[in-house]
PDB file of C-alpha atoms in Angstrom:
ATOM      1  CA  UNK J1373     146.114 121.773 127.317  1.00  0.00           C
ATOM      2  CA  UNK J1374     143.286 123.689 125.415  1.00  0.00           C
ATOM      3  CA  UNK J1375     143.413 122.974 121.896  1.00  0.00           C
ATOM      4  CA  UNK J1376     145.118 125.544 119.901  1.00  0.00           C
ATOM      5  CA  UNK J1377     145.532 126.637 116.547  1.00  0.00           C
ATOM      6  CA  UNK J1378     149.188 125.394 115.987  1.00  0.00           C
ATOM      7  CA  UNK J1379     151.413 127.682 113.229  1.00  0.00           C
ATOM      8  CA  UNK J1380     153.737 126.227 111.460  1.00  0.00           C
ATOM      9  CA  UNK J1381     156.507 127.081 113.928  1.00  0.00           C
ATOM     10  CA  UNK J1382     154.624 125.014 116.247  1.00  0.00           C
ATOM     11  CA  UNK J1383     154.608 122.208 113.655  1.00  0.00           C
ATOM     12  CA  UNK J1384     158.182 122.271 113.078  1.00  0.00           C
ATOM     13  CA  UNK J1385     159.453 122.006 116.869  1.00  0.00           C
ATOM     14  CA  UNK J1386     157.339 119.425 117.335  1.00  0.00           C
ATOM     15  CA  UNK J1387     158.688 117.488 114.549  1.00  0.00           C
ATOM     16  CA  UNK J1388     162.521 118.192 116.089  1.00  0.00           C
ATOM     17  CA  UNK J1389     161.445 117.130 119.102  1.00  0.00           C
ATOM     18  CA  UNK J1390     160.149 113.721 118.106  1.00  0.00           C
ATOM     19  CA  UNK J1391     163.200 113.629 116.251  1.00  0.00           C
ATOM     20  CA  UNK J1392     165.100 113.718 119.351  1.00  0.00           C
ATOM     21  CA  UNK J1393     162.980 111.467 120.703  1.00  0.00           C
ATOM     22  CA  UNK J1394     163.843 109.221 117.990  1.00  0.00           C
ATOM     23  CA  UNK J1395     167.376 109.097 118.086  1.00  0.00           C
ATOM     24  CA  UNK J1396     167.018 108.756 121.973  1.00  0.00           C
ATOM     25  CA  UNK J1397     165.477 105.466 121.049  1.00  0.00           C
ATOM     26  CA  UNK J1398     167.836 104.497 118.674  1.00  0.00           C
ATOM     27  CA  UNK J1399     170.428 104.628 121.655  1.00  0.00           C
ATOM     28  CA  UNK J1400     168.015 103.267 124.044  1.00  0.00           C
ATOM     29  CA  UNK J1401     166.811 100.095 122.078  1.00  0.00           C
ATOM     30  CA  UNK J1402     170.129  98.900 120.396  1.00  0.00           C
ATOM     31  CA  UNK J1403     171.242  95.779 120.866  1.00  0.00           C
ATOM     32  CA  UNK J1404     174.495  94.245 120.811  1.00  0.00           C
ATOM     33  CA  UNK J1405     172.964  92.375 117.480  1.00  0.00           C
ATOM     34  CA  UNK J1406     172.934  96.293 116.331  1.00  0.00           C
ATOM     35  CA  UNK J1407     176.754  96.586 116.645  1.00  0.00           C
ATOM     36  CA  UNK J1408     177.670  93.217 114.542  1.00  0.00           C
ATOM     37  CA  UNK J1409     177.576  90.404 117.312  1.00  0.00           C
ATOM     38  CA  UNK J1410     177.155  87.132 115.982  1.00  0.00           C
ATOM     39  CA  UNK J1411     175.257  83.882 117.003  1.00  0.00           C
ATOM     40  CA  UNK J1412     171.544  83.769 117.638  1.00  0.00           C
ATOM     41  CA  UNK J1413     169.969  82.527 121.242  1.00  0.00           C
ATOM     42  CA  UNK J1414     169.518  79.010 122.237  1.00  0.00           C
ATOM     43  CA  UNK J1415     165.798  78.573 121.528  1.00  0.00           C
ATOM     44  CA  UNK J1416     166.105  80.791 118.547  1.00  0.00           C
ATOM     45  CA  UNK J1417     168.135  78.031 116.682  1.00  0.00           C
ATOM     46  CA  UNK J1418     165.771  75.493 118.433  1.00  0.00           C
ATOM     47  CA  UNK J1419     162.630  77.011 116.753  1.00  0.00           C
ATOM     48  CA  UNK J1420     164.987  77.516 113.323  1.00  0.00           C
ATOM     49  CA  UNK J1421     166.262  74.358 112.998  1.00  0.00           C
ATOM     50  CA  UNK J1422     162.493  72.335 113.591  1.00  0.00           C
ATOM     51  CA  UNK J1423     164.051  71.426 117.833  1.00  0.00           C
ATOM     52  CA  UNK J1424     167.487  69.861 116.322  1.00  0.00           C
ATOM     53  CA  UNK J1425     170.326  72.041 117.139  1.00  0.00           C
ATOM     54  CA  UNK J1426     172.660  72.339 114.292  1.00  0.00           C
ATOM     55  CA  UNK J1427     176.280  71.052 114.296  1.00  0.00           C
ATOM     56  CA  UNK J1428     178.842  73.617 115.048  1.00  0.00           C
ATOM     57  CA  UNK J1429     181.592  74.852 111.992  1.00  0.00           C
ATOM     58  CA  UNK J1430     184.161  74.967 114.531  1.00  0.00           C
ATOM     59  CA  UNK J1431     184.758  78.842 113.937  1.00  0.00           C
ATOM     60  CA  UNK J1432     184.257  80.427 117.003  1.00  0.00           C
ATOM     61  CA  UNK J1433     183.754  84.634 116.391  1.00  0.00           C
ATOM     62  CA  UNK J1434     185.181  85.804 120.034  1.00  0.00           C
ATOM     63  CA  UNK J1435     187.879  87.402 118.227  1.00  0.00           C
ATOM     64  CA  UNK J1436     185.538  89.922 116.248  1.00  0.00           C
ATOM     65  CA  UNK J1437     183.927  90.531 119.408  1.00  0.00           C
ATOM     66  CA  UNK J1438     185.999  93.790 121.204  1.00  0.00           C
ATOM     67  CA  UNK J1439     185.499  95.339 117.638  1.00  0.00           C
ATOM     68  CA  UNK J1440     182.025  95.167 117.188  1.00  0.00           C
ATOM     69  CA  UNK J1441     181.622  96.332 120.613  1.00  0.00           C
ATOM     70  CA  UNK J1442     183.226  99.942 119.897  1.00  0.00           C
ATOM     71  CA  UNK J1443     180.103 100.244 117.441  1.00  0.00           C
ATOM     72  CA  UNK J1444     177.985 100.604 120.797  1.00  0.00           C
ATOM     73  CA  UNK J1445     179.848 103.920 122.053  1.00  0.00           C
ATOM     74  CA  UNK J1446     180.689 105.132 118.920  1.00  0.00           C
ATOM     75  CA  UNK J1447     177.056 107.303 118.508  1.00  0.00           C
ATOM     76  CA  UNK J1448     176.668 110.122 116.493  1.00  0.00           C
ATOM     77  CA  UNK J1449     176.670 113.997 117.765  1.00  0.00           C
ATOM     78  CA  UNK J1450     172.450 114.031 117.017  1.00  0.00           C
ATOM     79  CA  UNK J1451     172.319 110.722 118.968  1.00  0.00           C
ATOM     80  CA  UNK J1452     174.401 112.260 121.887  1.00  0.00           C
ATOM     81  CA  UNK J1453     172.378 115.693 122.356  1.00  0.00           C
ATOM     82  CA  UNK J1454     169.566 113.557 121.669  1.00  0.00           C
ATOM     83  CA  UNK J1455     170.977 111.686 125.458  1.00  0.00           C
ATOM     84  CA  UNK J1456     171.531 114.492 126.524  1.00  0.00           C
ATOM     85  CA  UNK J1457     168.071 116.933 125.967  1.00  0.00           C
ATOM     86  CA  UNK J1458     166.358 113.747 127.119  1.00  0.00           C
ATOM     87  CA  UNK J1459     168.327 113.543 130.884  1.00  0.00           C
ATOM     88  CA  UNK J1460     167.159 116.539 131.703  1.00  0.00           C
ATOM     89  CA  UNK J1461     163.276 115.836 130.853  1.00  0.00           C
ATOM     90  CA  UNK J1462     161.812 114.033 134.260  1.00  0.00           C
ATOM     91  CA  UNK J1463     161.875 109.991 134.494  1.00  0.00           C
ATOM     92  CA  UNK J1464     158.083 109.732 133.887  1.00  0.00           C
ATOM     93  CA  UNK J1465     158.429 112.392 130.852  1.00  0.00           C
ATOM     94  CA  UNK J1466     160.953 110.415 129.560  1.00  0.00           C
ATOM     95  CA  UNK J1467     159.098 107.486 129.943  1.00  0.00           C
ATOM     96  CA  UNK J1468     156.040 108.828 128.311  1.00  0.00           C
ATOM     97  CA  UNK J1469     157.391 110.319 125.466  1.00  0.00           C
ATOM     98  CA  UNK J1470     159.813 106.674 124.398  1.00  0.00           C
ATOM     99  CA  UNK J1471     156.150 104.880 124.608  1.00  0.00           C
ATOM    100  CA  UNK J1472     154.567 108.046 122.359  1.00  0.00           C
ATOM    101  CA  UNK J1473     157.123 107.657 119.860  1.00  0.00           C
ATOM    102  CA  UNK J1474     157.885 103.472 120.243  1.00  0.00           C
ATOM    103  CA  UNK J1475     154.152 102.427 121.071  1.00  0.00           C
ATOM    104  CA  UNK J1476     151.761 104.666 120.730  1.00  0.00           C
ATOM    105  CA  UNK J1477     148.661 104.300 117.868  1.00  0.00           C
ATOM    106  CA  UNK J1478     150.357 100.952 116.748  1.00  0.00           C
ATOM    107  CA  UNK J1479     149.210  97.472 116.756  1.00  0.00           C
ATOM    108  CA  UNK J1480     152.063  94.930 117.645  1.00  0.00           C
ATOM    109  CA  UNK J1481     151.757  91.092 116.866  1.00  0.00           C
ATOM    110  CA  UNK J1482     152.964  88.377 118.739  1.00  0.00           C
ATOM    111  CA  UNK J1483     153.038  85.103 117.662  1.00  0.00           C
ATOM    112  CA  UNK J1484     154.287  81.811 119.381  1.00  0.00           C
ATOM    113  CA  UNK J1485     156.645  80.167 116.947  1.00  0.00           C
ATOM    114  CA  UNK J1486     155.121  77.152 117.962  1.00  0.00           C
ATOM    115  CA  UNK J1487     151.545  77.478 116.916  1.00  0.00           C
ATOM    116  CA  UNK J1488     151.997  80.644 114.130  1.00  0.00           C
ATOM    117  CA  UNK J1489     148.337  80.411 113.517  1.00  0.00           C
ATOM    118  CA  UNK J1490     147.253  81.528 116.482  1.00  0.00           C
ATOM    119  CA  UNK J1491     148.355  85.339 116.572  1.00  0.00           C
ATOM    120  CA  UNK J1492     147.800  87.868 118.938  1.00  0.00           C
ATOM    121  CA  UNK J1493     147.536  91.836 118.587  1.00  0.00           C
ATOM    122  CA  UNK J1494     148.304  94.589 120.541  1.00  0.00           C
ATOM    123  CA  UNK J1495     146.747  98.226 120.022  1.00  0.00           C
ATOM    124  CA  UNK J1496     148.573 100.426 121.751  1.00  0.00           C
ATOM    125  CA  UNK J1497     146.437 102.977 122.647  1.00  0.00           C
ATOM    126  CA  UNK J1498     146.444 105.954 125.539  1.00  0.00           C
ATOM    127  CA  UNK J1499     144.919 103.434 127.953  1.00  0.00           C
ATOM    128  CA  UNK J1500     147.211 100.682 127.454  1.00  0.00           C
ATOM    129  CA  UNK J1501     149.982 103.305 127.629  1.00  0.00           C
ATOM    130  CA  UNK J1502     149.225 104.395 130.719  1.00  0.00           C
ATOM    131  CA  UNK J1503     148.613 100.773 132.308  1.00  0.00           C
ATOM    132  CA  UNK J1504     152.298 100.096 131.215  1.00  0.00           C
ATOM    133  CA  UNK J1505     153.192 103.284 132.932  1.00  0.00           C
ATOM    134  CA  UNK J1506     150.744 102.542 136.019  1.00  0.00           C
ATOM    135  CA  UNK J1507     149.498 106.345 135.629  1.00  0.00           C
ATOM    136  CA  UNK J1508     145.696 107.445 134.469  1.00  0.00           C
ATOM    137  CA  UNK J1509     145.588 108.089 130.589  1.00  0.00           C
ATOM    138  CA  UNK J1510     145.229 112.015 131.882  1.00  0.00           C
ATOM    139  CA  UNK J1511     148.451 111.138 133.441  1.00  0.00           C
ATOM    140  CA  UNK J1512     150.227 109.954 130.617  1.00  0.00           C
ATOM    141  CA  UNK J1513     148.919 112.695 127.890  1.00  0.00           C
ATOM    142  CA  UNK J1514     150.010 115.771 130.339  1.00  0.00           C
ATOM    143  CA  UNK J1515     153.139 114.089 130.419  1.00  0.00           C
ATOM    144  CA  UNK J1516     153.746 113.829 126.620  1.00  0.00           C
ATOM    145  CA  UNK J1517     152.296 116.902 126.362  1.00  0.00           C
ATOM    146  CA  UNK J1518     154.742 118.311 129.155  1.00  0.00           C
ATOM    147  CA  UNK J1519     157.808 116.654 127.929  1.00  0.00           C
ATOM    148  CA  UNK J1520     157.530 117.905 124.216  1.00  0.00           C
ATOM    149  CA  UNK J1521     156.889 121.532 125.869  1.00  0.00           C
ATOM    150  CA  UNK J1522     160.079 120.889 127.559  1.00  0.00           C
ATOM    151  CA  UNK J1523     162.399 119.488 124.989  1.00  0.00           C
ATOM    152  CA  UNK J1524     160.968 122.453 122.443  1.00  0.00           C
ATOM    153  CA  UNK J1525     161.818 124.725 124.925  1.00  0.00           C
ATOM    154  CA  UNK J1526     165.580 123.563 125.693  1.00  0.00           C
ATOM    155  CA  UNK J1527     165.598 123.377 121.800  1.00  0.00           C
ATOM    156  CA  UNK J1528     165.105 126.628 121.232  1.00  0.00           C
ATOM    157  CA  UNK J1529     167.563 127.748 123.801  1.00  0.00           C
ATOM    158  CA  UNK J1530     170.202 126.191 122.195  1.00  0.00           C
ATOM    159  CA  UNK J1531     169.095 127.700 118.561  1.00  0.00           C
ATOM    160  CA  UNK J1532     169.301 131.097 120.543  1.00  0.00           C
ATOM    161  CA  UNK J1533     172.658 130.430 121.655  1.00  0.00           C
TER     162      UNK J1533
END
């Protein structure tokens, strides 16, 4: 991994493959909230409602519930060569590139609803990466590094084709 001079080529690939990676995420982190479920969790309505759990309105929304679930399969062609380009990378270059795109370089904030004042950050940086992934941080960059090399590659076969 000696540090080139990348063209603009370069540039671009790299930008389709995070793309990928992107959509692979999409996929990978929806929730059935994503497809139009309704209702919110238990302690979700306790911290909303101050510990008193509202009354109910007697509607219940099982009905709606078989068609908001066809919104889970119902992906687009990017999101499903996205699932597909990504199966073929190895389980720890999958891994490593989700926490590139998803974590990596960003700060996340956690707060406990029940004392908001007291917040706590997260930098997500190559160390705390690779802790997550139980690998070394030289670990984790050759396999971001690998795993973008790989999906450029398969990329560019299928342009060819």
């Amino acid at each position: 991994m000696a540090n080139q001079k990348r063209t603009d080529n370069d540039k671009v690939a790299r930008q389709q493959a995070q793309q990928v990676v992107d959509l692979f995420l999409d996929v990978l982190l929806s929730r059935d909230r994503d497809a139009g479920w309704e209702g919110d969790s238990l302690i979700g309505k306790l911290v909303d409602f101050k510990g008193e759990l509202p009354q109910s309105s007697g509607f219940s929304g099982f009905s709606k519930v078989y068609e908001n679930s066809k919104k889970l399969r119902d992906w687009s062609e990017s999101h499903v060569a996205a699932c597909i380009l990504m199966r073929a990378l190895s389980d720890r270059q999958r891994e490593a590139l989700c926490f590139d795109r998803a974590y990596r370089g960003k700060t996340k904030v956690a707060v406990d609803p029940f004392t908001p004042e007291d917040r706590v950050e997260i930098y997500w940086s190559d160390d705390a990466c690779a802790q997550q992934l139980r690998c070394t941080v030289k670990a984790f960059r050759d396999r971001v590094h690998d795993g973008y090399r790989n999906l450029e590659g398969m990329m560019a076969v299928q342009c060819a084709a």
